[in-house]
Amino acid sequence: MTTMTVPATSPTAAALLNTYKRAPMEIVRGAGCELFDAAGKAYLDFTAGIAVMALGHGDAGVAAAMREALDTGLIHISNLYRSEPGEKLAERLVELSFAERVFFCNSGAEANEGAFKVVRKWARQLGGPAKHEIIALRGAFHGRLFATLAATDRPQYRAPFRPLAGGIGIVERDLDELRVALDGERVAALIVEPIQGEGGMRVFDPAFLQAIRALTKEREIALILDEIQCGLGRTGALFAYEHAGITPDVMTLAKPLAGGFPMGAVLMTSEIANSTQPGDHGTTFGGGPFIAHVARHVVDRLADPRMLAHVRSMGTLLGAALEGMVHQNPRVRAARGMGLMWGLDVTPPAADVVAQARERGLLLVGAGEHTIRFLPPLVISAAQIAHAMKVFEEALAAA
Ligand code: PLP
């Protein structure tokens, strides 16, 4: 057997599977919107663990919720028994959204895979086995498991793993093409991110979302909104669909849901839910008492109108600064976004800009070759945004 050694200069720890090009510093502590490395250097975190740490790092309320949950002595009991925290969390999500039923799981990809299963079951009862196709859009990112990879439009992620799950296709972000592709005899569901995150922070026009809602309703096709990145307050509304004045049949959530613990959720109408019976789907860990108690605290904080107003006002500041750069900085081509979810197209490679910003104590993440994402914790301040913009422009000049 041949072994491959990781070169000594590699930032990748030798015992970890080589799936990420990790930055070389080691993060050892977090406080609010800052992270600190082993050498004591501070970084302003405009990644929030890729849109996860909405309340920032080391939040006192999350810590208190964790302690309360631990006091029960319960971390996990499986889904064989009832437990109040998961039931209460589901009730709260139902109160706050269009949904009537919720399924909890452990990640975003898992939430989307769960959504695919519930819509297929619903569609089969409606139109028989022929009505099974799931359609995703050009530029979509829905996860890296087999079915979600088939719904993810990244050739380099997909190619090495073919064959992907069948009955899942990608269609252009174009109403005319969708009118042709969405045949109600074959298609069970259309899945859409109201703002495409990994695909470059593309905000769908409310009119487009309204049109696909009307089209899917007319043809008895389920509309799944993937709000894993844009949901739970990031756009300044609790759910991004609110901006378009529509409601989906199914919505998936994950990232910020449990304050940094891995949790996903599939929210759905009772019409979709009624087709699912015990045994159709399941998970060992999903919605356990500890994580659900913490998530309930997080959801209440993110749904607080004062939090959403803060996101809207900080989003206005961040958006104005980034849009200003499009006109003033020749290295910036375009800005797209909403709330505290922005993408900036730049001329240098995104990885170089991210590295230069990191050197200067600002953490950013790319979305494709030339797009930088700005995803700060939702508790970011105006002063922190102003500082980040100054550091970013220096980094961009140096890249
Ligand atoms: N859907 C969207 C819109 C995402 O942004 C992501 C992750 O970036 C996922 C799904 C997959 O989530 P996870 O990485 O938790 O599986």
Short mmCIF file of C-alpha atoms and ligand atoms in Angstrom, two decimals:
data_model
loop_
_atom_site.label_atom_id
_atom_site.label_comp_id
_atom_site.label_asym_id
_atom_site.label_seq_id
_atom_site.Cartn_x
_atom_site.Cartn_y
_atom_site.Cartn_z
CA MET A 1 0.00 0.00 0.00
CA THR A 2 1.32 3.45 -0.80
CA THR A 3 0.85 6.21 1.72
CA MET A 4 0.67 9.89 0.98
CA THR A 5 2.28 12.15 3.50
CA VAL A 6 1.01 15.66 3.98
CA PRO A 7 3.88 18.09 3.41
CA ALA A 8 5.12 19.81 6.59
CA THR A 9 4.14 23.18 5.17
CA SER A 10 0.54 22.09 4.56
CA PRO A 11 -1.98 23.91 6.71
CA THR A 12 -4.04 20.73 6.69
CA ALA A 13 -3.63 18.63 9.81
CA ALA A 14 -2.29 15.25 8.73
CA ALA A 15 -5.01 13.18 10.38
CA LEU A 16 -7.91 15.09 8.80
CA LEU A 17 -9.28 14.10 5.42
CA ASN A 18 -8.02 16.61 2.91
CA THR A 19 -11.37 18.21 2.06
CA TYR A 20 -10.60 21.85 2.88
CA LYS A 21 -7.75 24.23 2.16
CA ARG A 22 -7.67 25.48 5.71
CA ALA A 23 -6.07 28.85 6.46
CA PRO A 24 -2.85 28.42 8.42
CA MET A 25 -3.81 30.10 11.69
CA GLU A 26 -5.36 28.13 14.55
CA ILE A 27 -8.48 29.68 16.05
CA VAL A 28 -8.64 29.23 19.81
CA ARG A 29 -11.22 31.72 21.12
CA GLY A 30 -14.19 33.80 20.05
CA ALA A 31 -16.05 36.79 21.50
CA GLY A 32 -18.92 38.55 19.74
CA CYS A 33 -17.89 39.27 16.15
CA GLU A 34 -14.21 38.50 16.78
CA LEU A 35 -12.09 35.35 16.66
CA PHE A 36 -8.60 35.02 18.12
CA ASP A 37 -5.77 32.78 16.97
CA ALA A 38 -3.20 30.89 19.05
CA ALA A 39 -0.77 33.81 18.74
CA GLY A 40 -3.38 36.19 20.21
CA LYS A 41 -4.17 37.95 16.92
CA ALA A 42 -7.77 39.21 16.61
CA TYR A 43 -9.87 38.76 13.46
CA LEU A 44 -13.13 40.51 12.68
CA ASP A 45 -15.33 37.65 11.54
CA PHE A 46 -17.33 38.45 8.39
CA THR A 47 -17.94 34.75 7.74
CA ALA A 48 -19.84 33.84 10.95
CA GLY A 49 -18.82 30.22 10.36
CA ILE A 50 -20.44 30.53 6.88
CA ALA A 51 -23.68 32.17 8.02
CA VAL A 52 -24.03 30.04 11.14
CA MET A 53 -23.07 32.20 14.13
CA ALA A 54 -25.86 34.77 13.77
CA LEU A 55 -25.58 35.77 17.45
CA GLY A 56 -21.79 35.95 17.29
CA HIS A 57 -19.31 33.90 19.30
CA GLY A 58 -19.57 33.24 23.04
CA ASP A 59 -23.12 34.58 23.30
CA ALA A 60 -24.28 34.65 26.96
CA GLY A 61 -27.88 33.73 26.12
CA VAL A 62 -26.83 30.68 24.12
CA ALA A 63 -24.52 29.63 26.98
CA ALA A 64 -27.39 30.01 29.48
CA ALA A 65 -29.71 27.95 27.25
CA MET A 66 -27.01 25.25 27.05
CA ARG A 67 -26.72 25.18 30.84
CA GLU A 68 -30.51 24.94 31.28
CA ALA A 69 -30.61 22.08 28.79
CA LEU A 70 -27.75 20.27 30.56
CA ASP A 71 -29.53 20.58 33.92
CA THR A 72 -32.14 18.10 32.68
CA GLY A 73 -29.38 15.49 32.26
CA LEU A 74 -30.60 14.90 28.71
CA ILE A 75 -28.52 15.37 25.61
CA HIS A 76 -30.02 12.69 23.40
CA ILE A 77 -32.75 10.11 23.78
CA SER A 78 -33.50 9.19 20.10
CA ASN A 79 -36.82 9.81 18.38
CA LEU A 80 -38.43 6.76 19.97
CA TYR A 81 -39.85 8.88 22.81
CA ARG A 82 -41.52 12.25 23.16
CA SER A 83 -39.51 15.12 24.55
CA GLU A 84 -40.67 18.66 25.10
CA PRO A 85 -37.83 20.77 23.64
CA GLY A 86 -38.24 19.43 20.09
CA GLU A 87 -42.03 19.71 20.27
CA LYS A 88 -41.79 23.31 21.55
CA LEU A 89 -39.25 24.25 18.89
CA ALA A 90 -41.49 22.84 16.16
CA GLU A 91 -44.48 24.74 17.59
CA ARG A 92 -42.48 27.97 17.60
CA LEU A 93 -41.34 27.51 13.98
CA VAL A 94 -44.94 26.77 12.98
CA GLU A 95 -46.11 29.94 14.77
CA LEU A 96 -43.47 32.04 13.01
CA SER A 97 -43.81 30.66 9.47
CA PHE A 98 -46.20 29.32 6.82
CA ALA A 99 -45.58 25.76 8.03
CA GLU A 100 -47.78 23.28 9.88
CA ARG A 101 -45.29 20.43 10.43
CA VAL A 102 -41.55 20.25 11.04
CA PHE A 103 -38.93 17.50 10.71
CA PHE A 104 -35.58 18.01 12.45
CA CYS A 105 -32.28 16.66 11.19
CA ASN A 106 -28.59 17.52 11.45
CA SER A 107 -27.41 19.66 8.55
CA GLY A 108 -28.49 21.62 5.52
CA ALA A 109 -27.90 18.87 3.00
CA GLU A 110 -29.84 16.47 5.17
CA ALA A 111 -32.73 18.94 5.39
CA ASN A 112 -32.87 19.18 1.59
CA GLU A 113 -32.67 15.39 1.22
CA GLY A 114 -35.57 15.14 3.71
CA ALA A 115 -37.50 17.74 1.70
CA PHE A 116 -36.95 15.70 -1.49
CA LYS A 117 -38.34 12.63 0.21
CA VAL A 118 -41.48 14.26 1.59
CA VAL A 119 -42.32 15.92 -1.74
CA ARG A 120 -41.77 12.67 -3.64
CA LYS A 121 -44.11 10.85 -1.28
CA TRP A 122 -46.74 13.60 -1.66
CA ALA A 123 -46.34 13.71 -5.46
CA ARG A 124 -46.57 9.94 -5.81
CA GLN A 125 -49.93 9.95 -4.06
CA LEU A 126 -51.08 12.75 -6.34
CA GLY A 127 -49.76 11.59 -9.72
CA GLY A 128 -48.26 8.10 -9.31
CA PRO A 129 -44.58 7.16 -9.72
CA ALA A 130 -44.18 9.23 -12.92
CA LYS A 131 -44.49 12.46 -10.91
CA HIS A 132 -41.11 12.31 -9.19
CA GLU A 133 -38.67 14.79 -10.76
CA ILE A 134 -37.06 17.50 -8.72
CA ILE A 135 -35.88 20.62 -10.52
CA ALA A 136 -33.21 23.00 -9.22
CA LEU A 137 -31.92 26.22 -10.81
CA ARG A 138 -28.72 27.19 -12.58
CA GLY A 139 -26.23 28.44 -9.95
CA ALA A 140 -27.91 26.49 -7.13
CA PHE A 141 -26.15 25.02 -4.12
CA HIS A 142 -28.22 22.62 -2.06
CA GLY A 143 -25.54 20.40 -0.46
CA ARG A 144 -23.00 17.68 -1.16
CA LEU A 145 -24.83 14.41 -0.49
CA PHE A 146 -25.88 12.41 -3.52
CA ALA A 147 -29.36 13.84 -4.10
CA THR A 148 -28.40 17.37 -3.08
CA LEU A 149 -25.29 17.20 -5.25
CA ALA A 150 -27.55 16.36 -8.19
CA ALA A 151 -29.42 19.59 -7.37
CA THR A 152 -26.19 21.59 -7.04
CA ASP A 153 -24.89 23.36 -10.13
CA ARG A 154 -21.15 23.06 -9.63
CA PRO A 155 -19.58 20.84 -12.32
CA GLN A 156 -16.34 20.42 -10.34
CA TYR A 157 -18.25 19.15 -7.28
CA ARG A 158 -20.40 16.81 -9.35
CA ALA A 159 -18.10 15.30 -11.99
CA PRO A 160 -15.98 12.99 -9.79
CA PHE A 161 -19.02 11.40 -8.15
CA ARG A 162 -21.24 10.40 -11.03
CA PRO A 163 -23.68 8.73 -11.20
CA LEU A 164 -25.56 11.13 -8.94
CA ALA A 165 -29.07 10.45 -7.69
CA GLY A 166 -31.55 10.22 -10.57
CA GLY A 167 -34.71 12.22 -11.24
CA ILE A 168 -33.11 15.53 -10.31
CA GLY A 169 -32.31 18.16 -12.93
CA ILE A 170 -31.08 21.72 -13.33
CA VAL A 171 -32.91 24.36 -15.35
CA GLU A 172 -31.95 27.95 -16.29
CA ARG A 173 -33.11 30.82 -14.07
CA ASP A 174 -35.57 31.80 -16.73
CA LEU A 175 -39.35 31.78 -16.62
CA ASP A 176 -39.80 30.63 -20.21
CA GLU A 177 -37.47 27.68 -19.70
CA LEU A 178 -39.20 26.86 -16.42
CA ARG A 179 -42.60 26.93 -18.11
CA VAL A 180 -41.35 24.19 -20.43
CA ALA A 181 -39.48 22.17 -17.78
CA LEU A 182 -42.17 22.23 -15.10
CA ASP A 183 -44.48 19.59 -16.49
CA GLY A 184 -46.96 18.69 -13.76
CA GLU A 185 -47.15 15.04 -14.90
CA ARG A 186 -43.46 14.41 -14.24
CA VAL A 187 -42.25 17.10 -11.86
CA ALA A 188 -42.81 16.75 -8.12
CA ALA A 189 -40.97 19.84 -6.91
CA LEU A 190 -38.95 22.91 -7.74
CA ILE A 191 -36.25 23.85 -5.22
CA VAL A 192 -35.01 27.44 -5.07
CA GLU A 193 -32.77 29.50 -2.79
CA PRO A 194 -34.47 32.93 -2.61
CA ILE A 195 -30.91 34.28 -2.59
CA GLN A 196 -28.35 31.95 -4.16
CA GLY A 197 -25.50 31.97 -1.65
CA GLU A 198 -22.62 29.73 -2.80
CA GLY A 199 -23.64 30.47 -6.39
CA GLY A 200 -22.53 34.10 -6.02
CA MET A 201 -25.13 35.89 -3.86
CA ARG A 202 -27.77 36.21 -6.55
CA VAL A 203 -30.95 37.81 -5.21
CA PHE A 204 -34.06 36.67 -7.05
CA ASP A 205 -36.45 39.41 -8.00
CA PRO A 206 -39.72 39.22 -5.99
CA ALA A 207 -41.59 39.13 -9.33
CA PHE A 208 -39.64 35.99 -10.36
CA LEU A 209 -40.41 34.29 -7.04
CA GLN A 210 -44.09 35.25 -7.37
CA ALA A 211 -44.17 33.87 -10.91
CA ILE A 212 -42.62 30.52 -9.94
CA ARG A 213 -45.02 30.32 -7.01
CA ALA A 214 -47.98 30.84 -9.35
CA LEU A 215 -46.59 28.36 -11.90
CA THR A 216 -45.91 25.60 -9.36
CA LYS A 217 -49.32 26.07 -7.74
CA GLU A 218 -51.10 25.91 -11.09
CA ARG A 219 -49.31 22.64 -12.01
CA GLU A 220 -49.52 21.00 -8.56
CA ILE A 221 -45.75 21.05 -8.16
CA ALA A 222 -44.34 21.61 -4.67
CA LEU A 223 -42.22 24.72 -4.20
CA ILE A 224 -39.31 24.07 -1.83
CA LEU A 225 -37.47 27.16 -0.64
CA ASP A 226 -33.96 26.47 0.61
CA GLU A 227 -33.48 29.14 3.28
CA ILE A 228 -30.49 27.39 4.82
CA GLN A 229 -28.22 30.39 4.20
CA CYS A 230 -30.68 33.27 3.71
CA GLY A 231 -33.28 32.33 6.35
CA LEU A 232 -33.68 33.10 10.04
CA GLY A 233 -33.12 36.83 9.89
CA ARG A 234 -30.15 37.24 7.58
CA THR A 235 -32.08 39.28 4.99
CA GLY A 236 -33.75 41.49 7.62
CA ALA A 237 -36.98 39.46 7.56
CA LEU A 238 -37.21 36.24 9.54
CA PHE A 239 -37.65 34.33 6.28
CA ALA A 240 -36.54 35.58 2.87
CA TYR A 241 -39.83 34.52 1.24
CA GLU A 242 -41.55 37.31 3.20
CA HIS A 243 -39.91 39.93 0.93
CA ALA A 244 -41.71 38.43 -2.08
CA GLY A 245 -45.07 38.06 -0.30
CA ILE A 246 -45.27 34.34 -1.14
CA THR A 247 -45.23 31.14 0.89
CA PRO A 248 -43.65 27.85 -0.16
CA ASP A 249 -44.99 24.33 0.38
CA VAL A 250 -41.72 23.26 2.00
CA MET A 251 -38.80 25.23 3.44
CA THR A 252 -35.45 24.01 4.66
CA LEU A 253 -33.41 25.65 7.42
CA ALA A 254 -30.07 24.82 9.04
CA LYS A 255 -26.94 26.96 9.51
CA PRO A 256 -27.91 29.45 12.29
CA LEU A 257 -30.76 27.38 13.71
CA ALA A 258 -29.04 25.99 16.82
CA GLY A 259 -26.44 28.65 17.55
CA GLY A 260 -23.55 26.68 16.04
CA PHE A 261 -24.69 23.16 16.87
CA PRO A 262 -25.50 21.08 13.80
CA MET A 263 -29.22 21.13 13.17
CA GLY A 264 -31.43 21.21 10.09
CA ALA A 265 -35.19 21.44 9.72
CA VAL A 266 -37.76 20.71 7.03
CA LEU A 267 -40.87 22.86 7.44
CA MET A 268 -43.97 22.01 5.41
CA THR A 269 -47.69 22.48 4.96
CA SER A 270 -50.00 19.80 6.31
CA GLU A 271 -50.95 18.87 2.76
CA ILE A 272 -47.36 17.76 2.10
CA ALA A 273 -46.90 16.34 5.60
CA ASN A 274 -50.03 14.17 5.44
CA SER A 275 -48.41 11.80 2.94
CA THR A 276 -45.55 10.92 5.29
CA GLN A 277 -46.04 7.97 7.64
CA PRO A 278 -43.85 6.46 10.37
CA GLY A 279 -40.98 4.64 8.70
CA ASP A 280 -40.83 6.88 5.62
CA HIS A 281 -37.95 8.94 6.96
CA GLY A 282 -35.88 9.19 10.11
CA THR A 283 -32.71 10.18 11.91
CA THR A 284 -31.01 9.04 15.09
CA PHE A 285 -29.96 12.47 16.30
CA GLY A 286 -32.42 14.95 14.77
CA GLY A 287 -34.20 17.30 17.18
CA GLY A 288 -32.74 15.91 20.41
CA PRO A 289 -33.59 17.67 23.69
CA PHE A 290 -30.31 19.52 24.19
CA ILE A 291 -29.98 20.95 20.71
CA ALA A 292 -33.68 21.74 20.42
CA HIS A 293 -33.65 23.71 23.67
CA VAL A 294 -30.69 25.78 22.46
CA ALA A 295 -32.33 26.28 19.05
CA ARG A 296 -35.53 27.54 20.68
CA HIS A 297 -33.51 30.27 22.37
CA VAL A 298 -31.77 31.13 19.09
CA VAL A 299 -35.03 31.26 17.13
CA ASP A 300 -36.64 33.56 19.71
CA ARG A 301 -33.65 35.91 19.56
CA LEU A 302 -33.56 35.95 15.74
CA ALA A 303 -37.32 36.47 15.47
CA ASP A 304 -37.20 39.48 17.82
CA PRO A 305 -38.36 42.51 15.78
CA ARG A 306 -35.48 44.54 17.28
CA MET A 307 -32.97 42.02 15.90
CA LEU A 308 -34.58 42.13 12.46
CA ALA A 309 -34.60 45.95 12.50
CA HIS A 310 -30.90 45.89 13.44
CA VAL A 311 -30.16 43.57 10.50
CA ARG A 312 -32.02 45.90 8.14
CA SER A 313 -30.17 49.00 9.31
CA MET A 314 -26.74 47.31 9.35
CA GLY A 315 -27.57 45.78 5.97
CA THR A 316 -28.30 49.22 4.56
CA LEU A 317 -24.89 50.42 5.77
CA LEU A 318 -23.02 47.40 4.43
CA GLY A 319 -24.88 47.45 1.12
CA ALA A 320 -24.27 51.19 0.61
CA ALA A 321 -20.55 50.76 1.32
CA LEU A 322 -20.21 47.84 -1.10
CA GLU A 323 -22.32 49.47 -3.82
CA GLY A 324 -20.22 52.61 -3.40
CA MET A 325 -17.09 50.57 -4.19
CA VAL A 326 -18.57 49.49 -7.53
CA HIS A 327 -18.39 53.12 -8.67
CA GLN A 328 -15.22 54.16 -6.86
CA ASN A 329 -12.92 51.14 -6.96
CA PRO A 330 -11.82 49.87 -10.38
CA ARG A 331 -11.11 46.44 -8.86
CA VAL A 332 -14.81 46.01 -7.92
CA ARG A 333 -17.24 45.01 -10.64
CA ALA A 334 -20.60 44.44 -8.98
CA ALA A 335 -22.31 44.16 -5.60
CA ARG A 336 -25.35 42.00 -4.91
CA GLY A 337 -27.17 41.25 -1.71
CA MET A 338 -29.71 42.01 0.92
CA GLY A 339 -29.59 42.49 4.68
CA LEU A 340 -26.31 41.04 5.97
CA MET A 341 -25.73 38.77 3.00
CA TRP A 342 -23.67 40.40 0.27
CA GLY A 343 -21.42 39.34 -2.57
CA LEU A 344 -18.90 41.52 -4.32
CA ASP A 345 -17.40 40.66 -7.72
CA VAL A 346 -13.74 41.67 -7.80
CA THR A 347 -11.09 41.51 -10.52
CA PRO A 348 -8.33 39.72 -8.54
CA PRO A 349 -8.87 36.05 -7.60
CA ALA A 350 -11.21 35.88 -4.59
CA ALA A 351 -8.76 33.59 -2.76
CA ASP A 352 -6.03 36.26 -2.93
CA VAL A 353 -8.34 38.95 -1.57
CA VAL A 354 -9.50 36.64 1.23
CA ALA A 355 -5.85 35.89 2.13
CA GLN A 356 -4.88 39.59 2.14
CA ALA A 357 -7.87 40.45 4.31
CA ARG A 358 -6.99 37.65 6.73
CA GLU A 359 -3.44 38.99 7.05
CA ARG A 360 -5.01 42.31 8.06
CA GLY A 361 -7.39 40.71 10.60
CA LEU A 362 -10.59 40.44 8.56
CA LEU A 363 -12.17 37.06 7.79
CA LEU A 364 -14.09 36.71 4.52
CA VAL A 365 -15.16 33.81 2.36
CA GLY A 366 -15.32 33.46 -1.42
CA ALA A 367 -18.21 32.26 -3.58
CA GLY A 368 -16.62 31.21 -6.85
CA GLU A 369 -13.43 32.49 -8.49
CA HIS A 370 -14.03 36.24 -8.28
CA THR A 371 -16.78 36.78 -5.72
CA ILE A 372 -16.25 37.67 -2.06
CA ARG A 373 -19.02 37.04 0.43
CA PHE A 374 -19.78 39.26 3.41
CA LEU A 375 -21.72 37.26 6.02
CA PRO A 376 -21.08 38.84 9.43
CA PRO A 377 -22.90 37.79 12.59
CA LEU A 378 -26.27 39.56 12.69
CA VAL A 379 -25.15 41.39 15.85
CA ILE A 380 -22.45 43.29 13.93
CA SER A 381 -22.15 47.03 14.76
CA ALA A 382 -21.87 50.07 12.49
CA ALA A 383 -18.31 50.68 13.73
CA GLN A 384 -17.33 47.08 12.90
CA ILE A 385 -18.79 47.42 9.40
CA ALA A 386 -16.89 50.67 8.84
CA HIS A 387 -13.65 49.04 10.05
CA ALA A 388 -14.21 45.97 7.85
CA MET A 389 -14.77 48.15 4.78
CA LYS A 390 -11.50 50.03 5.38
CA VAL A 391 -9.52 46.80 5.86
CA PHE A 392 -11.21 45.23 2.85
CA GLU A 393 -10.23 48.06 0.53
CA GLU A 394 -6.62 47.78 1.71
CA ALA A 395 -6.70 44.03 1.13
CA LEU A 396 -8.21 44.46 -2.32
CA ALA A 397 -5.51 46.95 -3.28
CA ALA A 398 -2.81 44.50 -2.15
CA ALA A 399 -4.27 41.40 -3.85
N1 PLP B 1 -28.27 24.90 1.04
C1 PLP B 1 -27.68 26.11 1.06
C2 PLP B 1 -28.40 27.28 0.46
C3 PLP B 1 -26.41 26.26 1.61
O1 PLP B 1 -25.83 27.46 1.61
C4 PLP B 1 -25.78 25.13 2.18
C5 PLP B 1 -24.42 25.23 2.74
O2 PLP B 1 -23.66 26.11 2.44
C6 PLP B 1 -26.43 23.91 2.14
C7 PLP B 1 -27.68 23.83 1.57
C8 PLP B 1 -25.80 22.68 2.72
O3 PLP B 1 -25.74 22.78 4.11
P1 PLP B 1 -24.74 21.83 4.95
O4 PLP B 1 -23.36 22.29 4.64
O5 PLP B 1 -25.15 22.10 6.39
O6 PLP B 1 -25.03 20.44 4.53
#
